[in-house]
Amino acid sequence: MGYGTLPDEPEFGAGSDAPAPVAPLSDRAAKVVRTATSGIADNPHVEYLLRLADDRLILGQRLSEWCGHAPILEEDIALANIALDLIGEASLLLAHAGELEGHGRTNDQLAYFRDETAFRNVQLVELPNGDFAETIARVFFFSALQVPLLEQLERSTDATLAGIAAKARKEATYHLRHAGDWMLKLGDGTDESHARLQRAVEHLWPYVHELTWGDAVDDALAASGVAADVRLLAGAWRSSVERVAQAATIALPADGWKATGGRIGRHTEHLGHVLAELQSLTRAHPGATW
Amino acid sequence: MTMTPTVQSTPEDATKLAAFEARIAAGEHIEPKDWMPERYRRQLIRMMSQHAHSECVGMLPEGNWITRAPSLRRKMTLLAKVQDEAGHGHYIYCATETLGVSRDELLDELHAGKAKYSSIFNYPTLTWADIGVIGWFVDGAAIVNQTVLAKASYGPYARAMIRICKEENFHKRQGYEICAVMSQGTDAQKAMLQDAVNRWWWPSLMMFGPPDSASSNSDELLRWKVKRYTNDELRQRFVNLTVPQAQAINVALPDPDLAYDPTSGSWRFGAIDWNEFWAVVKGHGPLNRERVAARKAAHDDGAWVRAAAEAHAAKRAARSTAAA
């Protein structure tokens, strides 16, 4: 059995043994072509707002998956409430980003018509919900950063951002308290709940570092007084997490592999599926009003 | 479900019953600690638990579209609506507990497939237009029912209904607005809307329950002001309210027999398929199995969470006792 007659080998190019003729490289042949995930931002201010907004949109989307399926009716209410707060904040932030960008994109266009690589959320928020312990631990880790971050953003030189931050800080304070209460209940409750929470914390730990990851965008905005440098909040985050973990008798894992890339559009494989669901109807009817 | 067994009537009961009926006739509310006939208590537990279960099961068909809502505003209003429904369920379970039955007992009945809830939630939400039409028809029908229940004789239920009706009105307006916007939209949106109306119209008329001719216990419920109007009266009221709304947004109601009757001032409508109604009530609707299974799975998967909360509360209580 053979593969039939092989085609004649080309004299040069792919598959040829003959040395290729040397041609000068074109302008584009050997350089880093800028793409959605190059980590270069034209407008750091817009980029920063997208980071804040996308964290909230995607975590809100994930939390809303719980609706009707929570372990107790009170949690159906609470998780929906947190999701609603986060999506509300995302909506305001995206609207502001669209205005500053100046290309006429609305908050809906930014939410529904950007692809995965244009999203700027941390990978932490795009992971599947997992069980209730993972869901709670994620809200806890996320909110533990948002409270000090939003406190700083309330003093932003961007008055619109400052206004959104003032509203969001009150909400984040509630989210942190709610998730923190459950950290205590699950950590202190039964052997099973303790084991599940410990496992959840270990599973999520590689993803928490990205919350306080920063780059030139943060440098630029810290310089202009629009935003605080999120890297400087790592200590405050760590001590508030340690306090609750200790009370919940949960051991924080040693740092190992650290996820990175969400802030420049390099995500886990999960985000595409989140967006496929979020955007499906809207993209099926481009231009329609709902 | 824990319910006091019916006791033999005694002369004392007859006196109490007369006083009870006199209070109701005078328009007074019956409160949890008041004497009440066992049948009254049972009827209320039945109605209120069905109502609470309906709110909880009702989260599922609408929850089906939260993650796909076509704009951020629609996503937020739908999330808020479903959250309200969870809140209503919670509120009515609490009101039902005043009649001496616990939420756990009621949930066990639901998860065992023994408790009823509104059959409308056994139909699937296939498109976004379903979310609009549910708000318009299903919440609209619920308002017709609940506006009347807000004048029911049992105090905790009546008060719950007053609060809930306010929110349902909001939901209905949002649902109708979704439909109104789609009715002005693209051809695909208009077709989607009409399709949803076609599918939800008849099941919505069935929400008012069997026809008066086949309703077994309406008389007593009316006398005790557990109900205030018959199923058919409420159904007619809903049709009369809804027909002009449909005309206003140019959607057709799927009933060639629909006609205005100037004598009664009502819209006459065609025959309801009561075979379908009874089939769904008895568990043979499109999604009966799936809905109950989803609620049961949520409850079962959450058992360890509830156990943790209880264990933590007990440990905390023990620690504070030890510290005292």
XYZ file of N, CA and C in Angstrom, chain A residues 186-279:
282
model
N -18.118 28.645 56.449
C -17.656 27.419 55.784
C -16.373 26.901 56.431
N -15.481 27.808 56.803
C -14.228 27.377 57.418
C -14.455 26.754 58.783
N -15.383 27.340 59.525
C -15.636 26.911 60.897
C -16.714 25.832 60.971
N -17.503 25.673 59.910
C -18.709 24.835 59.982
C -18.472 23.361 60.192
N -18.417 22.589 59.129
C -18.241 21.134 59.233
C -16.904 20.751 58.600
N -16.508 19.505 58.801
C -15.268 19.015 58.157
C -15.379 19.172 56.646
N -16.563 18.844 56.126
C -16.724 18.916 54.674
C -16.605 20.351 54.173
N -17.279 21.268 54.872
C -17.250 22.651 54.382
C -15.836 23.229 54.499
N -15.133 22.844 55.567
C -13.749 23.306 55.730
C -12.881 22.775 54.586
N -13.032 21.497 54.295
C -12.223 20.885 53.231
C -12.537 21.516 51.880
N -13.820 21.770 51.642
C -14.199 22.373 50.355
C -13.646 23.788 50.225
N -13.703 24.545 51.323
C -13.203 25.919 51.257
C -11.683 25.923 51.094
N -11.015 25.033 51.815
C -9.553 24.948 51.684
C -9.174 24.621 50.231
N -9.903 23.675 49.656
C -9.638 23.272 48.268
C -9.895 24.448 47.312
N -10.974 25.179 47.589
C -11.330 26.331 46.738
C -10.224 27.387 46.782
N -9.731 27.660 47.979
C -8.685 28.671 48.144
C -7.427 28.236 47.397
N -7.084 26.950 47.507
C -5.891 26.453 46.809
C -6.079 26.519 45.287
N -7.286 26.211 44.838
C -7.566 26.239 43.404
C -7.459 27.659 42.835
N -7.949 28.628 43.609
C -8.004 30.003 43.099
C -6.691 30.765 43.314
N -5.871 30.273 44.241
C -4.704 31.066 44.663
C -3.812 31.508 43.506
N -3.510 30.639 42.517
C -2.638 31.107 41.422
C -3.221 32.303 40.669
N -4.518 32.513 40.789
C -5.176 33.566 40.017
C -5.327 34.883 40.780
N -5.051 34.862 42.090
C -5.297 36.088 42.868
C -4.227 37.153 42.612
N -3.029 36.706 42.214
C -1.924 37.671 42.082
C -2.195 38.703 40.999
N -2.982 38.282 40.015
C -3.259 39.189 38.904
C -4.076 40.406 39.340
N -4.776 40.243 40.474
C -5.567 41.374 40.974
C -4.685 42.589 41.235
N -3.456 42.363 41.663
C -2.563 43.486 41.976
C -1.402 43.568 40.986
N -1.638 43.054 39.780
C -0.650 43.169 38.701
C -0.795 44.542 38.060
N 0.307 45.139 37.726
C 0.231 46.448 37.091
C 1.245 46.586 35.973
N 1.037 47.551 35.117
C 1.966 47.794 34.012
C 2.016 49.289 33.700
N 2.415 49.617 32.485
C 2.566 51.018 32.115
C 1.249 51.785 32.214
N 0.135 51.077 32.058
C -1.167 51.737 32.192
C -1.303 52.306 33.601
N -0.946 51.498 34.587
C -1.036 51.967 35.978
C -0.054 53.109 36.235
N 1.142 52.986 35.650
C 2.130 54.070 35.813
C 1.564 55.395 35.304
N 0.979 55.324 34.099
C 0.470 56.550 33.476
C -0.653 57.157 34.305
N -1.560 56.310 34.775
C -2.722 56.855 35.489
C -2.375 57.294 36.898
N -1.395 56.621 37.504
C -0.944 57.069 38.825
C -0.317 58.454 38.683
N 0.415 58.645 37.592
C 1.070 59.943 37.369
C 0.041 61.058 37.170
N -1.044 60.736 36.475
C -2.033 61.798 36.207
C -3.080 61.901 37.323
N -2.994 61.044 38.319
C -3.932 61.129 39.440
C -5.299 60.558 39.135
N -5.432 59.851 38.001
C -6.718 59.237 37.679
C -6.934 58.013 38.553
N -5.852 57.246 38.762
C -6.010 55.997 39.506
C -4.856 55.807 40.462
N -5.117 54.955 41.469
C -4.038 54.562 42.365
C -3.255 53.452 41.682
N -2.014 53.297 42.045
C -1.224 52.174 41.528
C -1.663 50.924 42.272
N -2.287 50.013 41.549
C -2.880 48.836 42.182
C -1.799 47.966 42.838
N -0.570 48.054 42.339
C 0.519 47.242 42.908
C 0.784 47.611 44.362
N 0.498 48.880 44.699
C 0.752 49.330 46.065
C -0.306 48.831 47.041
N -1.378 48.217 46.508
C -2.449 47.737 47.385
C -2.276 46.262 47.752
N -1.194 45.642 47.230
C -0.997 44.207 47.469
C -0.899 43.907 48.970
N -0.240 44.780 49.709
C -0.079 44.551 51.147
C -1.400 44.626 51.887
N -2.193 45.640 51.574
C -3.498 45.809 52.228
C -4.401 44.615 51.908
N -4.349 44.182 50.646
C -5.152 43.024 50.235
C -4.734 41.808 51.042
N -3.436 41.575 51.088
C -2.912 40.387 51.756
C -3.313 40.384 53.234
N -3.205 41.514 53.910
C -3.501 41.473 55.348
C -4.995 41.308 55.591
N -5.843 41.865 54.720
C -7.276 41.654 54.959
C -7.660 40.203 54.658
N -7.019 39.597 53.664
C -7.278 38.180 53.362
C -6.765 37.291 54.494
N -5.578 37.608 54.984
C -5.009 36.798 56.075
C -5.880 36.823 57.321
N -6.402 37.994 57.626
C -7.236 38.139 58.822
C -8.431 37.189 58.760
N -9.120 37.190 57.628
C -10.311 36.337 57.496
C -9.921 34.861 57.402
N -8.845 34.579 56.665
C -8.414 33.181 56.524
C -8.064 32.599 57.889
N -7.420 33.398 58.693
C -7.044 32.919 60.024
C -8.287 32.626 60.858
N -9.240 33.551 60.829
C -10.477 33.333 61.598
C -11.235 32.122 61.074
N -11.113 31.865 59.770
C -11.825 30.736 59.170
C -11.000 29.453 59.238
N -9.833 29.507 59.896
C -8.887 28.381 60.000
C -8.548 27.789 58.629
N -8.356 28.677 57.679
C -7.964 28.268 56.328
C -6.500 28.662 56.125
N -5.710 27.712 55.621
C -4.293 27.994 55.369
C -4.139 28.599 53.983
N -3.492 29.754 53.905
C -3.232 30.338 52.586
C -2.051 29.601 51.968
N -2.179 29.193 50.707
C -1.124 28.398 50.076
C 0.137 29.233 49.853
N 1.256 28.521 49.723
C 2.486 29.199 49.312
C 2.329 29.614 47.857
N 2.969 30.728 47.499
C 2.878 31.173 46.107
C 3.627 30.199 45.210
N 3.008 29.813 44.114
C 3.680 28.963 43.132
C 3.515 29.588 41.763
N 2.970 28.824 40.839
C 2.686 29.359 39.510
C 1.651 30.478 39.617
N 1.889 31.558 38.904
C 0.967 32.688 38.961
C 0.387 32.960 37.579
N -0.928 32.954 37.514
C -1.595 33.262 36.244
C -1.350 34.727 35.900
N -1.219 34.998 34.623
C -1.033 36.381 34.193
C -1.503 36.517 32.749
N -1.844 37.715 32.356
C -2.195 37.936 30.956
C -3.573 38.531 30.730
N -4.479 38.345 31.688
C -5.853 38.828 31.493
C -5.910 40.312 31.179
N -5.058 41.072 31.860
C -5.087 42.534 31.696
C -4.674 42.992 30.297
N -3.972 42.131 29.562
C -3.620 42.504 28.186
C -4.354 41.638 27.170
N -5.403 40.942 27.634
C -6.249 40.203 26.691
C -5.856 38.754 26.475
N -4.894 38.257 27.269
C -4.527 36.843 27.141
C -5.216 36.082 28.272
N -6.244 35.332 27.909
C -7.154 34.764 28.901
C -7.035 33.255 29.001
N -7.842 32.681 29.882
C -7.999 31.231 29.911
C -8.960 30.861 28.779
N -9.116 29.586 28.542
C -10.046 29.151 27.495
C -11.500 29.349 27.907
N -11.717 29.649 29.177
C -13.098 29.777 29.654
C -13.783 31.042 29.144
N -13.006 32.126 28.963
C -13.654 33.404 28.655
C -14.440 33.344 27.351
N -13.899 32.660 26.358
C -14.603 32.581 25.072
C -16.005 32.007 25.234
N -16.123 31.028 26.125
C -17.435 30.410 26.325
C -18.380 31.336 27.102
N -17.803 32.060 28.056
C -18.615 33.048 28.787
C -19.180 34.059 27.786
N -18.310 34.550 26.906
C -18.740 35.578 25.951
C -19.672 35.000 24.892
N -19.448 33.743 24.508
C -20.346 33.128 23.523
C -21.780 33.188 24.036
N -21.935 32.929 25.320
C -23.267 32.958 25.904
C -23.757 34.399 26.054
N -22.906 35.219 26.618
C -23.296 36.610 26.897
C -23.694 37.348 25.616
N -22.945 37.105 24.532
C -23.105 37.934 23.332
C -23.968 37.317 22.238
